[in-house]
Coordinates of C-alpha atoms in Angstrom, one line a residue:
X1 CA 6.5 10.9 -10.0
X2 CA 8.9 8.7 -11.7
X3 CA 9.6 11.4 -14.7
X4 CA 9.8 14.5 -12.7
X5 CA 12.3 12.7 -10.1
X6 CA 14.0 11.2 -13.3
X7 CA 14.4 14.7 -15.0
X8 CA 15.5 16.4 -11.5
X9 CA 18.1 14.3 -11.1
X10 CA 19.0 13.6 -14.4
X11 CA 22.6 14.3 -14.1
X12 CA 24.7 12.8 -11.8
X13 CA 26.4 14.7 -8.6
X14 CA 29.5 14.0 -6.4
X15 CA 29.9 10.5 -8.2
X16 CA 26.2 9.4 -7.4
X17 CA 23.9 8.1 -9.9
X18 CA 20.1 8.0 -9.7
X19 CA 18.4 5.0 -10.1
X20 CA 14.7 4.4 -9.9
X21 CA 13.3 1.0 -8.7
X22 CA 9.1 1.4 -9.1
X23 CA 7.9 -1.6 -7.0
X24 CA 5.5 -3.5 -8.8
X25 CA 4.7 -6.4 -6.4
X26 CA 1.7 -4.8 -5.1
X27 CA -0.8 -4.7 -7.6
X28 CA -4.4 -4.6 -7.9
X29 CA -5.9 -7.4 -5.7
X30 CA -2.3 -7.5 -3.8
X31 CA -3.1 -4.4 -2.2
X32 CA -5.5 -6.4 0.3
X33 CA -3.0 -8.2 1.6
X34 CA -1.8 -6.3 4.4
X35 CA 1.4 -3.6 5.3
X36 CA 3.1 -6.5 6.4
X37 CA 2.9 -8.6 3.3
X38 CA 3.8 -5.8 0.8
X39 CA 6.4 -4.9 2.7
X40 CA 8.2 -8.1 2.5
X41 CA 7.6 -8.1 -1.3
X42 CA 8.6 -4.9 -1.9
X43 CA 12.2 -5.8 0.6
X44 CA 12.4 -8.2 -2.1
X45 CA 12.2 -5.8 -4.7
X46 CA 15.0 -3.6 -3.2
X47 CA 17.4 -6.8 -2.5
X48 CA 17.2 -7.9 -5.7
X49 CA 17.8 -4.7 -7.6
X50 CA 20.4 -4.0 -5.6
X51 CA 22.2 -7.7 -6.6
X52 CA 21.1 -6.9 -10.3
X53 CA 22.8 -3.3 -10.0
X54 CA 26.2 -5.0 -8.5
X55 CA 26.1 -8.1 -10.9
X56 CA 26.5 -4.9 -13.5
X57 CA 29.5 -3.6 -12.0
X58 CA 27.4 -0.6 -9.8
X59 CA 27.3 -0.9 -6.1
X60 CA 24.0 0.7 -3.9
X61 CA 25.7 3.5 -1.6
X62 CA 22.8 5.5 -0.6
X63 CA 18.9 4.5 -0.4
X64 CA 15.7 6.8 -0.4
X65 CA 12.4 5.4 0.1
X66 CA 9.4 7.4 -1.3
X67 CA 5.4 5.9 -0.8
X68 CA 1.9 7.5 -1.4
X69 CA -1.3 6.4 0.5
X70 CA -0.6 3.2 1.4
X71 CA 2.8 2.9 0.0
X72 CA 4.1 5.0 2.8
X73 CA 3.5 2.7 5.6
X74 CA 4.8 -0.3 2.8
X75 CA 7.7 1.8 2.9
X76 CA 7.9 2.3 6.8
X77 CA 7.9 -1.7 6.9
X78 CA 10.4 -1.7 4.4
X79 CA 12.6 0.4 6.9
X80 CA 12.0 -2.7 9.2
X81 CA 13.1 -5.4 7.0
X82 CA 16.4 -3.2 5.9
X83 CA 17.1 -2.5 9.6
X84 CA 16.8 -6.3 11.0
X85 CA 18.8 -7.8 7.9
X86 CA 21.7 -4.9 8.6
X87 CA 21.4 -3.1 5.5
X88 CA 22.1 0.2 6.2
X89 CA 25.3 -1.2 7.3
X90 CA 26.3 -0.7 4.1
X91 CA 24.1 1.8 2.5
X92 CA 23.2 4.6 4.0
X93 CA 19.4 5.7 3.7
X94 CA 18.9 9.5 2.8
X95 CA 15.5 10.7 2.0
X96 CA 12.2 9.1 3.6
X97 CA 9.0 10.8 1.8
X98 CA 5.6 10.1 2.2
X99 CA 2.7 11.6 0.1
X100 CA -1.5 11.1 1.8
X101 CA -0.1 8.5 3.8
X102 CA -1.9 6.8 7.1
X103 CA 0.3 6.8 9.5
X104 CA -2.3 6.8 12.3
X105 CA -4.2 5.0 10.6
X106 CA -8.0 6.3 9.5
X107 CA -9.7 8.4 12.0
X108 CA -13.2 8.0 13.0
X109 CA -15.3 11.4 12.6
X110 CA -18.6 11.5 13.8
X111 CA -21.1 10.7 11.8
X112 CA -23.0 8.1 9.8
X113 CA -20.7 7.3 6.6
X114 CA -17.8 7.6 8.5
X115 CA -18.7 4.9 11.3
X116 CA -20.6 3.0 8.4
X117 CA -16.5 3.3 6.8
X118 CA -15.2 2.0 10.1
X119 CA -17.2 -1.0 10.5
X120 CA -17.2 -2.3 6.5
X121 CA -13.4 -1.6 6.2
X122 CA -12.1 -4.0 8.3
X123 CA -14.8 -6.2 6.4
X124 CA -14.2 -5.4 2.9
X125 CA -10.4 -4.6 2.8
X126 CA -9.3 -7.6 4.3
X127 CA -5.9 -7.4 6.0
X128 CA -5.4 -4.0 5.1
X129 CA -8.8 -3.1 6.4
X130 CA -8.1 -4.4 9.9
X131 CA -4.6 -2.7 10.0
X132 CA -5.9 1.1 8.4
X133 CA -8.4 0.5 11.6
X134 CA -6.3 -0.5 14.1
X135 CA -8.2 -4.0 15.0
X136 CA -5.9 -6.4 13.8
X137 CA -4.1 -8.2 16.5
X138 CA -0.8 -8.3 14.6
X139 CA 2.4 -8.9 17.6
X140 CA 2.1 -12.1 19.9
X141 CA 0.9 -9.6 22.8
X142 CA -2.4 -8.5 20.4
X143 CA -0.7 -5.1 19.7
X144 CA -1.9 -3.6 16.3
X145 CA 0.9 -3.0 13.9
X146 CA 0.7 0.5 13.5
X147 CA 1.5 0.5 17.2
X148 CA 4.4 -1.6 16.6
X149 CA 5.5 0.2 13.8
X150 CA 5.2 3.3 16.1
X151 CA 7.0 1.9 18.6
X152 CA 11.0 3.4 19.4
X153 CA 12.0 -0.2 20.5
X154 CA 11.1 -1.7 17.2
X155 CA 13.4 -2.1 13.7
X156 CA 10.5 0.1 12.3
X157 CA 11.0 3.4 14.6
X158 CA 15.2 2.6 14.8
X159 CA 15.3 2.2 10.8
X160 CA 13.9 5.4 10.6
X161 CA 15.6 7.0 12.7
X162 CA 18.5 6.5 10.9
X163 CA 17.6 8.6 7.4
X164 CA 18.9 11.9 7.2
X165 CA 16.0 13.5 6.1
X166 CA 12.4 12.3 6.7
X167 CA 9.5 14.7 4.9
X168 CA 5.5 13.9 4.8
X169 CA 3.2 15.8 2.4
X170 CA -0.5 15.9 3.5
X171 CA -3.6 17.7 2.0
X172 CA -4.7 20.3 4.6
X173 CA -8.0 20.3 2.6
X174 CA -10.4 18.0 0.7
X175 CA -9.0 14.6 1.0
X176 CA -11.8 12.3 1.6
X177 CA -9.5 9.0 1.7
X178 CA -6.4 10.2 3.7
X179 CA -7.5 13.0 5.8
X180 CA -4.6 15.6 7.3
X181 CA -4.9 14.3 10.5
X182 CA -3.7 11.1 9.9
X183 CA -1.7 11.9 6.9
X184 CA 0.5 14.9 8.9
X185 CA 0.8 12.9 12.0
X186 CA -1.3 15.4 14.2
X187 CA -3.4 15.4 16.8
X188 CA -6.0 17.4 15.8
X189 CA -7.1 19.0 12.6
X190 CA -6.8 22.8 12.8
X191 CA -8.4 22.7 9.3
X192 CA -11.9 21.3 10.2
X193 CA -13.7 24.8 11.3
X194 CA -12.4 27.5 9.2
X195 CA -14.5 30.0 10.9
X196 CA -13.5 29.9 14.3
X197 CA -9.9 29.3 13.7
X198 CA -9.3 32.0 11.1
X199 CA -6.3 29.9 9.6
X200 CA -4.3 32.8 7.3
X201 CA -2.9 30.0 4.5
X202 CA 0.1 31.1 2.7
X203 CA 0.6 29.6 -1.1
X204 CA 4.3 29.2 -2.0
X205 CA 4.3 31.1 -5.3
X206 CA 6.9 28.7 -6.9
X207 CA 5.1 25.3 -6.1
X208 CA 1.9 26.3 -5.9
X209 CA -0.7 24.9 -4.3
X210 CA 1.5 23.7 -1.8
X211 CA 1.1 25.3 1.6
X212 CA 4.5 27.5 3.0
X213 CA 3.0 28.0 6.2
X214 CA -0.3 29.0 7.5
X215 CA -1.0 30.6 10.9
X216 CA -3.9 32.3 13.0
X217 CA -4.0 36.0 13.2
X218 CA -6.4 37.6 10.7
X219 CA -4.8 38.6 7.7
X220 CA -3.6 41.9 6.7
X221 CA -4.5 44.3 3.7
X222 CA -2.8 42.1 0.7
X223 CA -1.8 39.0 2.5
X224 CA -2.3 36.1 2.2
X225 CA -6.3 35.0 2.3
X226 CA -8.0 33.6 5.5
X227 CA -10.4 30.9 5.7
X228 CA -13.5 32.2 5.8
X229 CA -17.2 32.3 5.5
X230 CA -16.4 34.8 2.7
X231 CA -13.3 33.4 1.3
X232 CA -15.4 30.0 0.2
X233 CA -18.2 32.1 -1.0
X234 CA -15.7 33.7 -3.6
X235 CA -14.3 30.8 -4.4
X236 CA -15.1 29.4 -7.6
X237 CA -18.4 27.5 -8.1
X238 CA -17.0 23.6 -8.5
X239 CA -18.5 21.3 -11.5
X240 CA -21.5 18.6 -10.3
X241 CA -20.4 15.2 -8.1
X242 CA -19.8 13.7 -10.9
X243 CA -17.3 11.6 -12.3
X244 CA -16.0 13.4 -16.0
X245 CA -17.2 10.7 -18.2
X246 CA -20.5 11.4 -16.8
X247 CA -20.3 15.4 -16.9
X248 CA -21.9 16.5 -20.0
X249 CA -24.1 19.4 -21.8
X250 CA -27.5 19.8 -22.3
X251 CA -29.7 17.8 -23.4
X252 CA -27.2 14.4 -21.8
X253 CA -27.1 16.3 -18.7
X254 CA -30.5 16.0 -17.8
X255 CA -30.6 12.6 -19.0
X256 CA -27.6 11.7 -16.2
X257 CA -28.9 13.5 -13.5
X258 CA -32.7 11.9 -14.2
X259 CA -31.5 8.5 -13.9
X260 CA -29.2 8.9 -10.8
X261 CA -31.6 7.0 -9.0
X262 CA -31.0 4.0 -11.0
X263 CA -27.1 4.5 -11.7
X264 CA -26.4 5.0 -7.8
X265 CA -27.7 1.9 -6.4
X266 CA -26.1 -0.2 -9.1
X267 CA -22.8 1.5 -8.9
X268 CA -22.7 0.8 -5.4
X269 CA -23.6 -2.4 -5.4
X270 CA -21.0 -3.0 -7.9
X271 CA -18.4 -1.3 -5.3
X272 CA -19.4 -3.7 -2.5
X273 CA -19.3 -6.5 -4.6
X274 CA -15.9 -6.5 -6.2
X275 CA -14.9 -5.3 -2.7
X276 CA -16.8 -8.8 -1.5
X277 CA -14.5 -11.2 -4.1
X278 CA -11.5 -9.2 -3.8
X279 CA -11.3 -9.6 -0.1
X280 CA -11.7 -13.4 -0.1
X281 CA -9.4 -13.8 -3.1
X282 CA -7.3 -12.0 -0.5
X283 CA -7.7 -13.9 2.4
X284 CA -6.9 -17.5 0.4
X285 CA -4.1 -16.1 -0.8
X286 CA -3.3 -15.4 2.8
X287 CA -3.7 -18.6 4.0
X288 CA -1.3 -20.2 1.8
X289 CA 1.7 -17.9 2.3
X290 CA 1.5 -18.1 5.5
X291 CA 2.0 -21.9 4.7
X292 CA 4.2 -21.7 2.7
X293 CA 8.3 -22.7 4.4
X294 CA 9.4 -21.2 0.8
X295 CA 9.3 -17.7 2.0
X296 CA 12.4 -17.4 4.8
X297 CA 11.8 -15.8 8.2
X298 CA 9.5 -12.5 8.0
X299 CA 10.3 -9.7 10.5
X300 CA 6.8 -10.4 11.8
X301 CA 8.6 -14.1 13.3
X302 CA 11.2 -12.4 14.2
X303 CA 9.5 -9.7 16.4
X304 CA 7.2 -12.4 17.7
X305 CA 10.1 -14.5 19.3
X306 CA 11.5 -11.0 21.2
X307 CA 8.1 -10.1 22.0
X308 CA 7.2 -13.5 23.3
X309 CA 10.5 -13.2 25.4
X310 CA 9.4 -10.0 26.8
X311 CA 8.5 -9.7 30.4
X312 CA 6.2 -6.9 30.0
X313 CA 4.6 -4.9 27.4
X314 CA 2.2 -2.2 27.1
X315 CA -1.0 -2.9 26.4
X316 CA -3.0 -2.0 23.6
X317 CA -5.8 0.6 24.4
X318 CA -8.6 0.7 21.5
X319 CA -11.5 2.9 23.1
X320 CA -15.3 3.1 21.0
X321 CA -16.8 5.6 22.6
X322 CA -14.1 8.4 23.2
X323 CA -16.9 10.7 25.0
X324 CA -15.0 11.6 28.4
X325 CA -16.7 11.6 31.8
X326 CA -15.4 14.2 34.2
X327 CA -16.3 14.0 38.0
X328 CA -16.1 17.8 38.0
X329 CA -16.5 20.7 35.6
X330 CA -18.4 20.2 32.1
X331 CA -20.9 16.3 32.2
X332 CA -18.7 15.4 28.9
X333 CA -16.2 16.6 26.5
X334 CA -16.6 16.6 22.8
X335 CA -15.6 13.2 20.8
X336 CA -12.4 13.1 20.2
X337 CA -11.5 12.3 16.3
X338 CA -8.1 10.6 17.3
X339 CA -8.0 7.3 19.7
X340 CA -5.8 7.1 22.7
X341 CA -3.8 4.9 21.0
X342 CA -3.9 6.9 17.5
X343 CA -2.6 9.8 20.2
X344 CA 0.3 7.8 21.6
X345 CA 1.5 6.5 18.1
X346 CA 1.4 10.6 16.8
X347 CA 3.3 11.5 20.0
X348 CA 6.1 8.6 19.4
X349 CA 6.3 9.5 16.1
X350 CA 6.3 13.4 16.1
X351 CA 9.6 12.6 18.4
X352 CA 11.4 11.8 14.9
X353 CA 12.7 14.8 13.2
X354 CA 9.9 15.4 10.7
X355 CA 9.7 18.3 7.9
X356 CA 6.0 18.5 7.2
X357 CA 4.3 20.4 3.8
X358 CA 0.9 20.9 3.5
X359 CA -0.4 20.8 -0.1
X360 CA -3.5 23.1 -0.1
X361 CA -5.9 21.9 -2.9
X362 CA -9.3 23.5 -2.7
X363 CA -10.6 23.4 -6.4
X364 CA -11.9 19.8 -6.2
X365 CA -13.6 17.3 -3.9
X366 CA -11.1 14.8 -3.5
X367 CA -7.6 15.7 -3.2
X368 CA -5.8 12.6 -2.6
X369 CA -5.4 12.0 -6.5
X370 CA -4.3 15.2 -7.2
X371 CA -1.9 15.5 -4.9
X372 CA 0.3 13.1 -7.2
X373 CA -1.2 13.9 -10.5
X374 CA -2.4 10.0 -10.3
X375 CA -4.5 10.1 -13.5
X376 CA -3.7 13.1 -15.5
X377 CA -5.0 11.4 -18.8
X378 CA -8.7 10.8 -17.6
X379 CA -8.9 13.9 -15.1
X380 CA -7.2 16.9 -15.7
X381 CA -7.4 18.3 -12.3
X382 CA -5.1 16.0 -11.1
X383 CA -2.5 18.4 -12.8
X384 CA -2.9 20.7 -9.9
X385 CA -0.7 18.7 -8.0
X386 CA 2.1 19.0 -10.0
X387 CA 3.8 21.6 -7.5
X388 CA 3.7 19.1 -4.8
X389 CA 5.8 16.6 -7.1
X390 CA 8.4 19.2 -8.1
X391 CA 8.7 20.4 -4.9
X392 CA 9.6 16.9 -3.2
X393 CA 11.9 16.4 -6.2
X394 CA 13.6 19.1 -5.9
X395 CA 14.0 18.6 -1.7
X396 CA 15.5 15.3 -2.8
X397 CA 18.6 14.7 -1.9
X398 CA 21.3 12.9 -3.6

């Protein structure tokens, strides 16, 4: 992202130059450590590049603010900070960008692994985990703080508000860690049954794969291909479950496949272990920031105080079982994927004015590397998301 932003831009225009400030605070077990932490080190970050850039004799005029996965709602906190200190009284903020970001939060879909998801992550992810779940009790009031941050009363909503141009890209398809849902702030998934919706999915022949616009008639003779039963049976057959160090020709093949039984269990336990340590190295370290007087007043002490002086305030609605009884008509309505309160935060925040692209990537299992080329060096498929990247680079505005 940093090199096809860097070569976009290379040149400077109307007087402005680009300058690129990669955050680097939230690393490795750091990630743990909740929205609300990384955003106040990342804040950091920004004030202090910005008193570097002026100490050179270059003042900040305009900000943009770009975050994937869980950089985007970093980045939404961000806003916060920037807002309450008065900022953006001084620099104006221009482009807001997410990539497979949660701004919902994750949904729950039926089903074992998913529910199995929903109970361990809160467990396993520490602060983060309560937060991408919604069961942290983050305001004085026990609102969550992707409620708060969904909030139009809050420096997180009014910061916002304030960039000229505010774009989300979202996998329609395939991504198993940041599904569209919650990643294109909707309500519901119009992707999930391809059969009964008969999606028509129109690929932008300039940035392919990402998605120009899809809609629901069938399509016509030499349009653009719907989502069918006999669309996927076309498509082309996709390599084993396998990670690539572990795809290999006969006679290995064999070999790896025969002792799946072995590998699995001990990978997984691996998985839950490291999650296990990294989540109490997490917590400790938790524990004594939030002791430590060293760190200046957060946003979250601020909001406290004007929440605490608040008469009222809404109240948080988390419901488990989202199976509806009606007194007439149907006994019960399907589950619903989204929350009440996952509903009311999409509705709050589809009220901003959003420009949404959907990057379609169908050719592998999990999309939400791709869709930033994370790892282009140890999986080449990732390079199918390299249209998303130019695209949002070349949307950018100076």
């Amino acid at each position: 992202m940093h090199r096809i932003i860097t070569e976009t831009h290379a040149t400077a225009k109307d007087d402005f130059e680009l300058q690129v400030l990669l955050a680097e605070t939230n690393r490795n077990e750091s990630t743990y450590d909740g929205i609300d932490w990384g955003g106040e080190r990342v804040a950091k970050e920004v004030l202090d590049k910005v008193e570097e850039l002026k100490e050179s004799g270059r003042q900040v005029k305009r900000i943009s603010i770009t975050g994937y996965s869980l950089g985007g709602l970093i980045g939404r906190y961000v806003v916060g900070i920037l807002y309450q200190r008065g900022f953006f009284n001084d620099v104006e903020p221009v482009n807001f960008n997410t990539v497979a970001t949660p701004h919902l939060g994750l949904p729950r879909y039926p089903g074992l692994i998913s529910r199995l998801f929903s109970h361990l992550g809160p467990k396993l992810l520490s602060r983060t985990g309560e937060q991408f779940y919604c069961v942290d009790h983050w305001s004085p009031r026990g609102r969550p703080l992707l409620e708060v941050m969904a909030d139009p009363e809050r420096a997180f909503y009014q910061g916002l508000r304030l960039f000229k141009h505010i774009r989300i890209y979202a996998n329609a398809v395939n991504d198993i860690t940041v599904p569209y849902i919650t990643a294109a702030i909707e309500a519901e998934d119009p992707f999930i049954d391809h059969e009964k919706t008969g999606l028509v999915v129109e690929l932008d022949p300039e940035y392919k794969p990402r998605i120009a616009k899809y809609s629901h008639p069938s399509s016509p003779p030499g349009g653009p291909p719907v989502l069918s039963k006999e669309w996927f049976l076309q498509m082309k057959p996709r390599k084993p479950p396998l990670p690539p160090f572990l795809q290999r020709g006969f006679p290995l093949n064999v070999l790896i496949y025969m002792s799946i039984p072995v590998l699995f269990p001990l990978f997984t336990t691996a998985a839950i272990v490291t999650f296990i340590l990294a989540s109490r190295s997490s917590r400790a370290r938790l524990r004594l920031m939030e002791k430590d007087d060293t760190q200046g007043e957060r946003l979250i002490d601020i909001l406290a105080d004007l929440e605490t002086r608040l008469e009222t305030e809404p109240l948080s609605l988390t419901v488990e079982d989202s199976t509806i009884k009606l007194a007439d008509g149907p006994s019960e309505l399907p589950p619903s994927v989204l929350t009440p309160l996952q509903r009311r935060m999409a509705e709050s925040l589809n009220n901003l004015p959003i420009q949404k692209e959907l990057a379609f990537i169908d050719t592998v299992r999990n999309s939400h590397g791709s869709i930033i080329c994370r790892d282009v060096k140890r999986f080449e498929f990732h390079r199918t998301g390299e249209g998303v990247l130019r695209h949002w680079a070349e949307s950018f505005t100076l």
